[in-house]
PDB file of N, CA and C in Angstrom:
ATOM      1  N   MET A 818     147.661 107.963  92.128  1.00 69.00           N
ATOM      2  CA  MET A 818     146.790 106.801  92.017  1.00 69.00           C
ATOM      3  C   MET A 818     145.865 106.999  90.829  1.00 69.00           C
ATOM      4  N   THR A 819     145.598 105.934  90.108  1.00 74.00           N
ATOM      5  CA  THR A 819     144.817 106.053  88.878  1.00 74.00           C
ATOM      6  C   THR A 819     143.381 105.559  88.993  1.00 74.00           C
ATOM      7  N   PHE A 820     143.044 104.775  89.987  1.00 85.00           N
ATOM      8  CA  PHE A 820     141.697 104.235  90.178  1.00 85.00           C
ATOM      9  C   PHE A 820     141.281 103.322  89.033  1.00 85.00           C
ATOM     10  N   GLU A 821     142.248 102.675  88.373  1.00 79.00           N
ATOM     11  CA  GLU A 821     141.938 101.804  87.242  1.00 79.00           C
ATOM     12  C   GLU A 821     141.145 100.565  87.637  1.00 79.00           C
ATOM     13  N   GLY A 822     141.244 100.112  88.867  1.00 80.00           N
ATOM     14  CA  GLY A 822     140.530  98.917  89.286  1.00 80.00           C
ATOM     15  C   GLY A 822     139.068  99.149  89.639  1.00 80.00           C
ATOM     16  N   ILE A 823     138.633 100.380  89.606  1.00 87.00           N
ATOM     17  CA  ILE A 823     137.241 100.693  89.935  1.00 87.00           C
ATOM     18  C   ILE A 823     136.373 100.455  88.705  1.00 87.00           C
ATOM     19  N   ALA A 824     135.335  99.642  88.870  1.00 86.00           N
ATOM     20  CA  ALA A 824     134.506  99.217  87.741  1.00 86.00           C
ATOM     21  C   ALA A 824     133.687 100.347  87.124  1.00 86.00           C
ATOM     22  N   ARG A 825     133.092 101.207  87.934  1.00 90.00           N
ATOM     23  CA  ARG A 825     132.231 102.266  87.394  1.00 90.00           C
ATOM     24  C   ARG A 825     133.064 103.498  87.041  1.00 90.00           C
ATOM     25  N   PRO A 826     132.987 103.949  85.791  1.00 90.00           N
ATOM     26  CA  PRO A 826     133.776 105.111  85.369  1.00 90.00           C
ATOM     27  C   PRO A 826     133.485 106.373  86.197  1.00 90.00           C
ATOM     28  N   GLY A 827     132.221 106.563  86.583  1.00 91.00           N
ATOM     29  CA  GLY A 827     131.875 107.758  87.367  1.00 91.00           C
ATOM     30  C   GLY A 827     132.551 107.767  88.721  1.00 91.00           C
ATOM     31  N   ARG A 828     132.651 106.610  89.337  1.00 92.00           N
ATOM     32  CA  ARG A 828     133.303 106.517  90.643  1.00 92.00           C
ATOM     33  C   ARG A 828     134.806 106.767  90.520  1.00 92.00           C
ATOM     34  N   ALA A 829     135.423 106.210  89.483  1.00 93.00           N
ATOM     35  CA  ALA A 829     136.850 106.448  89.246  1.00 93.00           C
ATOM     36  C   ALA A 829     137.096 107.932  88.969  1.00 93.00           C
ATOM     37  N   ALA A 830     136.212 108.538  88.178  1.00 92.00           N
ATOM     38  CA  ALA A 830     136.348 109.967  87.865  1.00 92.00           C
ATOM     39  C   ALA A 830     136.235 110.810  89.130  1.00 92.00           C
ATOM     40  N   LEU A 831     135.315 110.447  90.016  1.00 91.00           N
ATOM     41  CA  LEU A 831     135.166 111.190  91.268  1.00 91.00           C
ATOM     42  C   LEU A 831     136.458 111.102  92.078  1.00 91.00           C
ATOM     43  N   GLY A 832     137.054 109.932  92.149  1.00 92.00           N
ATOM     44  CA  GLY A 832     138.324 109.790  92.863  1.00 92.00           C
ATOM     45  C   GLY A 832     139.386 110.713  92.301  1.00 92.00           C
ATOM     46  N   ARG A 833     139.495 110.783  90.988  1.00 93.00           N
ATOM     47  CA  ARG A 833     140.480 111.675  90.360  1.00 93.00           C
ATOM     48  C   ARG A 833     140.178 113.136  90.665  1.00 93.00           C
ATOM     49  N   VAL A 834     138.900 113.512  90.576  1.00 91.00           N
ATOM     50  CA  VAL A 834     138.502 114.900  90.849  1.00 91.00           C
ATOM     51  C   VAL A 834     138.839 115.284  92.282  1.00 91.00           C
ATOM     52  N   LEU A 835     138.532 114.412  93.224  1.00 92.00           N
ATOM     53  CA  LEU A 835     138.809 114.706  94.630  1.00 92.00           C
ATOM     54  C   LEU A 835     140.307 114.869  94.880  1.00 92.00           C
ATOM     55  N   LEU A 836     141.115 114.032  94.241  1.00 93.00           N
ATOM     56  CA  LEU A 836     142.567 114.163  94.377  1.00 93.00           C
ATOM     57  C   LEU A 836     143.072 115.460  93.755  1.00 93.00           C
ATOM     58  N   GLU A 837     142.645 115.727  92.527  1.00 93.00           N
ATOM     59  CA  GLU A 837     143.109 116.915  91.810  1.00 93.00           C
ATOM     60  C   GLU A 837     142.683 118.207  92.503  1.00 93.00           C
ATOM     61  N   ALA A 838     141.510 118.199  93.125  1.00 92.00           N
ATOM     62  CA  ALA A 838     141.022 119.387  93.824  1.00 92.00           C
ATOM     63  C   ALA A 838     141.702 119.561  95.180  1.00 92.00           C
ATOM     64  N   GLY A 839     142.402 118.538  95.621  1.00 92.00           N
ATOM     65  CA  GLY A 839     143.080 118.623  96.904  1.00 92.00           C
ATOM     66  C   GLY A 839     142.184 118.380  98.101  1.00 92.00           C
ATOM     67  N   VAL A 840     140.986 117.880  97.884  1.00 91.00           N
ATOM     68  CA  VAL A 840     140.089 117.618  99.011  1.00 91.00           C
ATOM     69  C   VAL A 840     140.249 116.209  99.557  1.00 91.00           C
ATOM     70  N   MET A 841     140.991 115.377  98.828  1.00 92.00           N
ATOM     71  CA  MET A 841     141.338 114.049  99.318  1.00 92.00           C
ATOM     72  C   MET A 841     142.849 113.896  99.191  1.00 92.00           C
ATOM     73  N   ALA A 842     143.494 113.578 100.291  1.00 93.00           N
ATOM     74  CA  ALA A 842     144.935 113.375 100.282  1.00 93.00           C
ATOM     75  C   ALA A 842     145.270 112.078  99.559  1.00 93.00           C
ATOM     76  N   GLU A 843     146.430 112.035  98.960  1.00 93.00           N
ATOM     77  CA  GLU A 843     146.880 110.857  98.213  1.00 93.00           C
ATOM     78  C   GLU A 843     146.828 109.582  99.050  1.00 93.00           C
ATOM     79  N   ASP A 844     147.154 109.693 100.335  1.00 93.00           N
ATOM     80  CA  ASP A 844     147.157 108.484 101.161  1.00 93.00           C
ATOM     81  C   ASP A 844     145.756 107.947 101.449  1.00 93.00           C
ATOM     82  N   TRP A 845     144.703 108.727 101.141  1.00 92.00           N
ATOM     83  CA  TRP A 845     143.327 108.251 101.295  1.00 92.00           C
ATOM     84  C   TRP A 845     142.815 107.576 100.027  1.00 92.00           C
ATOM     85  N   ALA A 846     143.518 107.699  98.925  1.00 92.00           N
ATOM     86  CA  ALA A 846     143.058 107.145  97.656  1.00 92.00           C
ATOM     87  C   ALA A 846     142.820 105.633  97.705  1.00 92.00           C
ATOM     88  N   PRO A 847     143.699 104.836  98.314  1.00 92.00           N
ATOM     89  CA  PRO A 847     143.406 103.390  98.387  1.00 92.00           C
ATOM     90  C   PRO A 847     142.130 103.081  99.166  1.00 92.00           C
ATOM     91  N   THR A 848     141.852 103.859 100.201  1.00 92.00           N
ATOM     92  CA  THR A 848     140.622 103.657 100.975  1.00 92.00           C
ATOM     93  C   THR A 848     139.418 104.020 100.117  1.00 92.00           C
ATOM     94  N   PHE A 849     139.502 105.125  99.402  1.00 91.00           N
ATOM     95  CA  PHE A 849     138.416 105.513  98.488  1.00 91.00           C
ATOM     96  C   PHE A 849     138.166 104.395  97.482  1.00 91.00           C
ATOM     97  N   ALA A 850     139.229 103.838  96.923  1.00 92.00           N
ATOM     98  CA  ALA A 850     139.091 102.778  95.923  1.00 92.00           C
ATOM     99  C   ALA A 850     138.476 101.508  96.522  1.00 92.00           C
ATOM    100  N   ALA A 851     138.778 101.235  97.786  1.00 92.00           N
ATOM    101  CA  ALA A 851     138.309  99.999  98.425  1.00 92.00           C
ATOM    102  C   ALA A 851     136.887 100.084  98.946  1.00 92.00           C
ATOM    103  N   VAL A 852     136.431 101.280  99.285  1.00 91.00           N
ATOM    104  CA  VAL A 852     135.120 101.430  99.928  1.00 91.00           C
ATOM    105  C   VAL A 852     134.196 102.209  98.994  1.00 91.00           C
ATOM    106  N   ASP A 853     133.172 101.527  98.516  1.00 92.00           N
ATOM    107  CA  ASP A 853     132.231 102.124  97.573  1.00 92.00           C
ATOM    108  C   ASP A 853     131.097 102.821  98.321  1.00 92.00           C
ATOM    109  N   ARG A 854     130.959 104.120  98.122  1.00 90.00           N
ATOM    110  CA  ARG A 854     129.888 104.886  98.748  1.00 90.00           C
ATOM    111  C   ARG A 854     128.517 104.266  98.481  1.00 90.00           C
ATOM    112  N   ALA A 855     128.335 103.703  97.304  1.00 93.00           N
ATOM    113  CA  ALA A 855     127.043 103.127  96.927  1.00 93.00           C
ATOM    114  C   ALA A 855     126.609 102.005  97.869  1.00 93.00           C
ATOM    115  N   ALA A 856     127.553 101.326  98.464  1.00 92.00           N
ATOM    116  CA  ALA A 856     127.225 100.224  99.373  1.00 92.00           C
ATOM    117  C   ALA A 856     126.511 100.706 100.633  1.00 92.00           C
ATOM    118  N   PHE A 857     126.611 101.987 100.925  1.00 92.00           N
ATOM    119  CA  PHE A 857     126.040 102.538 102.151  1.00 92.00           C
ATOM    120  C   PHE A 857     124.790 103.379 101.904  1.00 92.00           C
ATOM    121  N   LEU A 858     124.352 103.440 100.665  1.00 93.00           N
ATOM    122  CA  LEU A 858     123.194 104.264 100.314  1.00 93.00           C
ATOM    123  C   LEU A 858     121.934 103.405 100.184  1.00 93.00           C
ATOM    124  N   PRO A 859     120.782 103.954 100.581  1.00 93.00           N
ATOM    125  CA  PRO A 859     119.529 103.200 100.454  1.00 93.00           C
ATOM    126  C   PRO A 859     119.070 103.119  98.995  1.00 93.00           C
ATOM    127  N   GLU A 860     118.180 102.188  98.736  1.00 94.00           N
ATOM    128  CA  GLU A 860     117.631 102.009  97.385  1.00 94.00           C
ATOM    129  C   GLU A 860     116.931 103.279  96.890  1.00 94.00           C
ATOM    130  N   LEU A 861     116.275 103.979  97.788  1.00 93.00           N
ATOM    131  CA  LEU A 861     115.619 105.249  97.475  1.00 93.00           C
ATOM    132  C   LEU A 861     116.381 106.351  98.190  1.00 93.00           C
ATOM    133  N   MET A 862     116.898 107.283  97.417  1.00 92.00           N
ATOM    134  CA  MET A 862     117.656 108.394  98.000  1.00 92.00           C
ATOM    135  C   MET A 862     117.309 109.667  97.244  1.00 92.00           C
ATOM    136  N   TRP A 863     117.737 110.793  97.819  1.00 90.00           N
ATOM    137  CA  TRP A 863     117.420 112.094  97.254  1.00 90.00           C
ATOM    138  C   TRP A 863     118.701 112.901  97.072  1.00 90.00           C
ATOM    139  N   PRO A 864     119.333 112.829  95.884  1.00 90.00           N
ATOM    140  CA  PRO A 864     120.494 113.690  95.641  1.00 90.00           C
ATOM    141  C   PRO A 864     120.073 115.151  95.735  1.00 90.00           C
ATOM    142  N   PHE A 865     120.900 115.941  96.392  1.00 85.00           N
ATOM    143  CA  PHE A 865     120.590 117.356  96.605  1.00 85.00           C
ATOM    144  C   PHE A 865     121.333 118.190  95.585  1.00 85.00           C
ATOM    145  N   ASP A 866     120.592 118.929  94.784  1.00 83.00           N
ATOM    146  CA  ASP A 866     121.173 119.805  93.777  1.00 83.00           C
ATOM    147  C   ASP A 866     121.432 121.162  94.414  1.00 83.00           C
ATOM    148  N   THR A 867     122.689 121.493  94.603  1.00 82.00           N
ATOM    149  CA  THR A 867     123.025 122.748  95.278  1.00 82.00           C
ATOM    150  C   THR A 867     122.665 123.975  94.439  1.00 82.00           C
ATOM    151  N   ARG A 868     122.524 123.808  93.127  1.00 85.00           N
ATOM    152  CA  ARG A 868     122.127 124.945  92.287  1.00 85.00           C
ATOM    153  C   ARG A 868     120.658 125.281  92.469  1.00 85.00           C
ATOM    154  N   THR A 869     119.797 124.259  92.466  1.00 87.00           N
ATOM    155  CA  THR A 869     118.356 124.497  92.586  1.00 87.00           C
ATOM    156  C   THR A 869     117.883 124.442  94.035  1.00 87.00           C
ATOM    157  N   GLN A 870     118.762 123.970  94.933  1.00 87.00           N
ATOM    158  CA  GLN A 870     118.427 123.820  96.348  1.00 87.00           C
ATOM    159  C   GLN A 870     117.255 122.868  96.545  1.00 87.00           C
ATOM    160  N   GLN A 871     117.215 121.811  95.722  1.00 87.00           N
ATOM    161  CA  GLN A 871     116.143 120.828  95.818  1.00 87.00           C
ATOM    162  C   GLN A 871     116.723 119.424  95.796  1.00 87.00           C
ATOM    163  N   ALA A 872     116.030 118.535  96.446  1.00 87.00           N
ATOM    164  CA  ALA A 872     116.369 117.121  96.416  1.00 87.00           C
ATOM    165  C   ALA A 872     115.287 116.392  95.626  1.00 87.00           C
ATOM    166  N   VAL A 873     115.711 115.508  94.739  1.00 89.00           N
ATOM    167  CA  VAL A 873     114.784 114.760  93.898  1.00 89.00           C
ATOM    168  C   VAL A 873     115.015 113.271  94.129  1.00 89.00           C
ATOM    169  N   ALA A 874     113.951 112.536  94.321  1.00 92.00           N
ATOM    170  CA  ALA A 874     114.047 111.105  94.590  1.00 92.00           C
ATOM    171  C   ALA A 874     114.630 110.353  93.405  1.00 92.00           C
ATOM    172  N   VAL A 875     115.521 109.407  93.717  1.00 94.00           N
ATOM    173  CA  VAL A 875     116.062 108.490  92.713  1.00 94.00           C
ATOM    174  C   VAL A 875     115.965 107.091  93.308  1.00 94.00           C
ATOM    175  N   ASP A 876     115.239 106.228  92.632  1.00 95.00           N
ATOM    176  CA  ASP A 876     115.036 104.855  93.090  1.00 95.00           C
ATOM    177  C   ASP A 876     115.941 103.922  92.280  1.00 95.00           C
ATOM    178  N   LYS A 877     116.773 103.177  92.969  1.00 97.00           N
ATOM    179  CA  LYS A 877     117.733 102.293  92.303  1.00 97.00           C
ATOM    180  C   LYS A 877     117.049 101.268  91.412  1.00 97.00           C
ATOM    181  N   ALA A 878     115.894 100.748  91.839  1.00 97.00           N
ATOM    182  CA  ALA A 878     115.178  99.741  91.057  1.00 97.00           C
ATOM    183  C   ALA A 878     114.599 100.323  89.769  1.00 97.00           C
ATOM    184  N   GLU A 879     114.202 101.592  89.813  1.00 97.00           N
ATOM    185  CA  GLU A 879     113.560 102.217  88.650  1.00 97.00           C
ATOM    186  C   GLU A 879     114.544 102.947  87.745  1.00 97.00           C
ATOM    187  N   GLU A 880     115.581 103.543  88.338  1.00 97.00           N
ATOM    188  CA  GLU A 880     116.549 104.337  87.578  1.00 97.00           C
ATOM    189  C   GLU A 880     117.978 104.008  88.024  1.00 97.00           C
ATOM    190  N   PRO A 881     118.455 102.791  87.746  1.00 97.00           N
ATOM    191  CA  PRO A 881     119.778 102.419  88.250  1.00 97.00           C
ATOM    192  C   PRO A 881     120.908 103.309  87.741  1.00 97.00           C
ATOM    193  N   ASP A 882     120.845 103.752  86.494  1.00 96.00           N
ATOM    194  CA  ASP A 882     121.911 104.614  85.972  1.00 96.00           C
ATOM    195  C   ASP A 882     121.955 105.954  86.707  1.00 96.00           C
ATOM    196  N   ALA A 883     120.779 106.550  86.924  1.00 95.00           N
ATOM    197  CA  ALA A 883     120.714 107.820  87.658  1.00 95.00           C
ATOM    198  C   ALA A 883     121.129 107.628  89.106  1.00 95.00           C
ATOM    199  N   TRP A 884     120.745 106.491  89.692  1.00 96.00           N
ATOM    200  CA  TRP A 884     121.097 106.201  91.089  1.00 96.00           C
ATOM    201  C   TRP A 884     122.612 106.111  91.236  1.00 96.00           C
ATOM    202  N   TYR A 885     123.259 105.345  90.360  1.00 96.00           N
ATOM    203  CA  TYR A 885     124.718 105.213  90.436  1.00 96.00           C
ATOM    204  C   TYR A 885     125.425 106.524  90.086  1.00 96.00           C
ATOM    205  N   ALA A 886     124.853 107.288  89.160  1.00 94.00           N
ATOM    206  CA  ALA A 886     125.442 108.594  88.839  1.00 94.00           C
ATOM    207  C   ALA A 886     125.440 109.492  90.070  1.00 94.00           C
ATOM    208  N   ALA A 887     124.359 109.467  90.831  1.00 94.00           N
ATOM    209  CA  ALA A 887     124.290 110.266  92.059  1.00 94.00           C
ATOM    210  C   ALA A 887     125.258 109.721  93.104  1.00 94.00           C
ATOM    211  N   ALA A 888     125.309 108.410  93.241  1.00 94.00           N
ATOM    212  CA  ALA A 888     126.209 107.802  94.224  1.00 94.00           C
ATOM    213  C   ALA A 888     127.664 108.125  93.910  1.00 94.00           C
ATOM    214  N   ASP A 889     127.984 108.242  92.629  1.00 93.00           N
ATOM    215  CA  ASP A 889     129.358 108.495  92.206  1.00 93.00           C
ATOM    216  C   ASP A 889     129.663 109.972  92.015  1.00 93.00           C
ATOM    217  N   SER A 890     128.763 110.822  92.465  1.00 91.00           N
ATOM    218  CA  SER A 890     128.981 112.267  92.325  1.00 91.00           C
ATOM    219  C   SER A 890     129.493 112.856  93.639  1.00 91.00           C
ATOM    220  N   ASP A 891     129.895 114.091  93.559  1.00 87.00           N
ATOM    221  CA  ASP A 891     130.347 114.807  94.755  1.00 87.00           C
ATOM    222  C   ASP A 891     129.202 115.645  95.327  1.00 87.00           C
ATOM    223  N   ALA A 892     127.985 115.174  95.121  1.00 87.00           N
ATOM    224  CA  ALA A 892     126.804 115.900  95.594  1.00 87.00           C
ATOM    225  C   ALA A 892     126.347 115.345  96.936  1.00 87.00           C
ATOM    226  N   PRO A 893     125.782 116.209  97.777  1.00 89.00           N
ATOM    227  CA  PRO A 893     125.182 115.702  99.015  1.00 89.00           C
ATOM    228  C   PRO A 893     123.976 114.834  98.670  1.00 89.00           C
ATOM    229  N   ILE A 894     123.753 113.802  99.461  1.00 90.00           N
ATOM    230  CA  ILE A 894     122.624 112.904  99.237  1.00 90.00           C
ATOM    231  C   ILE A 894     121.831 112.780 100.529  1.00 90.00           C
ATOM    232  N   VAL A 895     120.544 113.053 100.439  1.00 86.00           N
ATOM    233  CA  VAL A 895     119.652 112.857 101.568  1.00 86.00           C
ATOM    234  C   VAL A 895     119.274 111.383 101.570  1.00 86.00           C
ATOM    235  N   THR A 896     119.512 110.708 102.685  1.00 87.00           N
ATOM    236  CA  THR A 896     119.229 109.272 102.759  1.00 87.00           C
ATOM    237  C   THR A 896     117.930 108.967 103.488  1.00 87.00           C
ATOM    238  N   GLN A 897     117.420 109.922 104.240  1.00 82.00           N
ATOM    239  CA  GLN A 897     116.104 109.771 104.856  1.00 82.00           C
ATOM    240  C   GLN A 897     115.589 111.139 105.267  1.00 82.00           C
ATOM    241  N   TRP A 898     114.287 111.205 105.448  1.00 80.00           N
ATOM    242  CA  TRP A 898     113.618 112.448 105.829  1.00 80.00           C
ATOM    243  C   TRP A 898     112.910 112.245 107.161  1.00 80.00           C
ATOM    244  N   ASP A 899     112.768 113.322 107.876  1.00 76.00           N
ATOM    245  CA  ASP A 899     111.930 113.365 109.082  1.00 76.00           C
ATOM    246  C   ASP A 899     112.291 112.260 110.079  1.00 76.00           C
ATOM    247  N   ASP A 900     113.585 112.109 110.290  1.00 74.00           N
ATOM    248  CA  ASP A 900     114.105 111.134 111.250  1.00 74.00           C
ATOM    249  C   ASP A 900     113.599 109.723 110.970  1.00 74.00           C
ATOM    250  N   GLY A 901     113.450 109.403 109.669  1.00 72.00           N
ATOM    251  CA  GLY A 901     113.040 108.065 109.256  1.00 72.00           C
ATOM    252  C   GLY A 901     111.549 107.841 109.200  1.00 72.00           C
ATOM    253  N   GLU A 902     110.766 108.813 109.576  1.00 78.00           N
ATOM    254  CA  GLU A 902     109.305 108.658 109.589  1.00 78.00           C
ATOM    255  C   GLU A 902     108.693 108.812 108.199  1.00 78.00           C
ATOM    256  N   HIS A 903     109.371 109.474 107.290  1.00 75.00           N
ATOM    257  CA  HIS A 903     108.859 109.757 105.947  1.00 75.00           C
ATOM    258  C   HIS A 903     108.932 108.519 105.062  1.00 75.00           C
ATOM    259  N   THR A 904     107.923 108.327 104.235  1.00 77.00           N
ATOM    260  CA  THR A 904     107.933 107.268 103.230  1.00 77.00           C
ATOM    261  C   THR A 904     107.545 107.866 101.890  1.00 77.00           C
ATOM    262  N   GLY A 905     107.965 107.231 100.815  1.00 76.00           N
ATOM    263  CA  GLY A 905     107.597 107.682  99.482  1.00 76.00           C
ATOM    264  C   GLY A 905     108.647 108.545  98.836  1.00 76.00           C
ATOM    265  N   GLY A 906     108.375 108.904  97.593  1.00 76.00           N
ATOM    266  CA  GLY A 906     109.335 109.630  96.790  1.00 76.00           C
ATOM    267  C   GLY A 906     109.480 111.111  97.041  1.00 76.00           C
ATOM    268  N   PRO A 907     108.392 111.867  97.175  1.00 74.00           N
ATOM    269  CA  PRO A 907     108.558 113.310  97.373  1.00 74.00           C
ATOM    270  C   PRO A 907     109.340 113.598  98.660  1.00 74.00           C
ATOM    271  N   PRO A 908     110.167 114.639  98.641  1.00 77.00           N
ATOM    272  CA  PRO A 908     110.930 114.963  99.847  1.00 77.00           C
ATOM    273  C   PRO A 908     110.038 115.226 101.055  1.00 77.00           C
ATOM    274  N   GLY A 909     110.565 114.926 102.211  1.00 74.00           N
ATOM    275  CA  GLY A 909     109.860 115.210 103.455  1.00 74.00           C
ATOM    276  C   GLY A 909     110.159 116.629 103.909  1.00 74.00           C
ATOM    277  N   ASP A 910     110.036 116.869 105.212  1.00 75.00           N
ATOM    278  CA  ASP A 910     110.239 118.209 105.743  1.00 75.00           C
ATOM    279  C   ASP A 910     111.666 118.458 106.216  1.00 75.00           C
ATOM    280  N   ALA A 911     112.199 117.565 107.021  1.00 69.00           N
ATOM    281  CA  ALA A 911     113.533 117.747 107.591  1.00 69.00           C
ATOM    282  C   ALA A 911     114.474 116.708 107.014  1.00 69.00           C
ATOM    283  N   ARG A 912     115.498 117.177 106.274  1.00 64.00           N
ATOM    284  CA  ARG A 912     116.396 116.243 105.607  1.00 64.00           C
ATOM    285  C   ARG A 912     117.500 115.722 106.499  1.00 64.00           C
ATOM    286  N   ASP A 913     117.639 116.240 107.684  1.00 52.00           N
ATOM    287  CA  ASP A 913     118.712 115.811 108.579  1.00 52.00           C
ATOM    288  C   ASP A 913     118.161 114.784 109.554  1.00 52.00           C
ATOM    289  N   ALA A 914     118.504 113.527 109.344  1.00 44.00           N
ATOM    290  CA  ALA A 914     117.976 112.455 110.183  1.00 44.00           C
ATOM    291  C   ALA A 914     118.431 112.573 111.620  1.00 44.00           C
ATOM    292  N   SER A 915     119.556 113.226 111.846  1.00 40.00           N
ATOM    293  CA  SER A 915     120.070 113.357 113.211  1.00 40.00           C
ATOM    294  C   SER A 915     119.986 114.808 113.684  1.00 40.00           C
ATOM    295  N   ARG A 916     118.944 115.480 113.293  1.00 41.00           N
ATOM    296  CA  ARG A 916     118.799 116.894 113.614  1.00 41.00           C
ATOM    297  C   ARG A 916     118.917 117.195 115.111  1.00 41.00           C
ATOM    298  N   PRO A 917     118.307 116.405 116.007  1.00 42.00           N
ATOM    299  CA  PRO A 917     118.478 116.716 117.424  1.00 42.00           C
ATOM    300  C   PRO A 917     119.946 116.680 117.856  1.00 42.00           C
ATOM    301  N   LEU A 918     120.712 115.693 117.370  1.00 44.00           N
ATOM    302  CA  LEU A 918     122.123 115.623 117.704  1.00 44.00           C
ATOM    303  C   LEU A 918     122.871 116.814 117.110  1.00 44.00           C
ATOM    304  N   ALA A 919     122.542 117.151 115.861  1.00 46.00           N
ATOM    305  CA  ALA A 919     123.194 118.296 115.225  1.00 46.00           C
ATOM    306  C   ALA A 919     122.883 119.580 115.984  1.00 46.00           C
ATOM    307  N   ASN A 920     121.643 119.736 116.417  1.00 48.00           N
ATOM    308  CA  ASN A 920     121.281 120.930 117.188  1.00 48.00           C
ATOM    309  C   ASN A 920     122.033 120.977 118.508  1.00 48.00           C
ATOM    310  N   SER A 921     122.184 119.824 119.152  1.00 49.00           N
ATOM    311  CA  SER A 921     122.925 119.778 120.411  1.00 49.00           C
ATOM    312  C   SER A 921     124.375 120.175 120.192  1.00 49.00           C
ATOM    313  N   TRP A 922     124.972 119.625 119.144  1.00 49.00           N
ATOM    314  CA  TRP A 922     126.359 119.960 118.829  1.00 49.00           C
ATOM    315  C   TRP A 922     126.493 121.448 118.538  1.00 49.00           C
ATOM    316  N   ALA A 923     125.554 121.976 117.752  1.00 52.00           N
ATOM    317  CA  ALA A 923     125.611 123.393 117.400  1.00 52.00           C
ATOM    318  C   ALA A 923     125.489 124.259 118.647  1.00 52.00           C
ATOM    319  N   ALA A 924     124.595 123.908 119.544  1.00 54.00           N
ATOM    320  CA  ALA A 924     124.411 124.699 120.761  1.00 54.00           C
ATOM    321  C   ALA A 924     125.673 124.686 121.617  1.00 54.00           C
ATOM    322  N   VAL A 925     126.286 123.525 121.763  1.00 55.00           N
ATOM    323  CA  VAL A 925     127.520 123.414 122.543  1.00 55.00           C
ATOM    324  C   VAL A 925     128.649 124.203 121.893  1.00 55.00           C
ATOM    325  N   SER A 926     128.635 124.250 120.567  1.00 55.00           N
ATOM    326  CA  SER A 926     129.692 124.939 119.830  1.00 55.00           C
ATOM    327  C   SER A 926     129.441 126.439 119.692  1.00 55.00           C
ATOM    328  N   GLY A 927     128.298 126.891 120.165  1.00 58.00           N
ATOM    329  CA  GLY A 927     127.981 128.308 120.061  1.00 58.00           C
ATOM    330  C   GLY A 927     127.502 128.728 118.686  1.00 58.00           C
ATOM    331  N   ILE A 928     127.003 127.767 117.901  1.00 55.00           N
ATOM    332  CA  ILE A 928     126.509 128.046 116.550  1.00 55.00           C
ATOM    333  C   ILE A 928     124.990 128.114 116.586  1.00 55.00           C
ATOM    334  N   ASP A 929     124.417 129.038 115.835  1.00 55.00           N
ATOM    335  CA  ASP A 929     122.966 129.143 115.741  1.00 55.00           C
ATOM    336  C   ASP A 929     122.423 127.942 114.962  1.00 55.00           C
ATOM    337  N   PRO A 930     121.676 127.049 115.595  1.00 50.00           N
ATOM    338  CA  PRO A 930     121.188 125.846 114.911  1.00 50.00           C
ATOM    339  C   PRO A 930     119.931 126.061 114.087  1.00 50.00           C
ATOM    340  N   SER A 931     119.557 127.272 113.812  1.00 52.00           N
ATOM    341  CA  SER A 931     118.306 127.520 113.070  1.00 52.00           C
ATOM    342  C   SER A 931     118.487 127.449 111.574  1.00 52.00           C
ATOM    343  N   TRP A 932     119.340 126.567 111.126  1.00 44.00           N
ATOM    344  CA  TRP A 932     119.580 126.395 109.695  1.00 44.00           C
ATOM    345  C   TRP A 932     118.362 125.882 109.054  1.00 44.00           C
TER     346      TRP A 932
END
């Protein structure tokens, strides 16, 4: 699959990278092409840089190019902080909005949830 019908070059490139790396099967490529990750992201989000271990706010209204670059990347994106209680640009305390559910799952699975 070539992803030629995808308007944003970064999104098409991500599709190719995921296929070439083997993390997305060929039969998932049409679904990737049809469903844009950006449609599910909030106007204010925090792409997480795994090298620096930090999340930095990106506001779609203020930095649309950076926002779409993050949406079209293979980087984790924090979509809310502190179970939705946090407001504003600086990161909050807990980046996992469903932390209680994750902790429950971890406990049932025998995993230490003290991440």
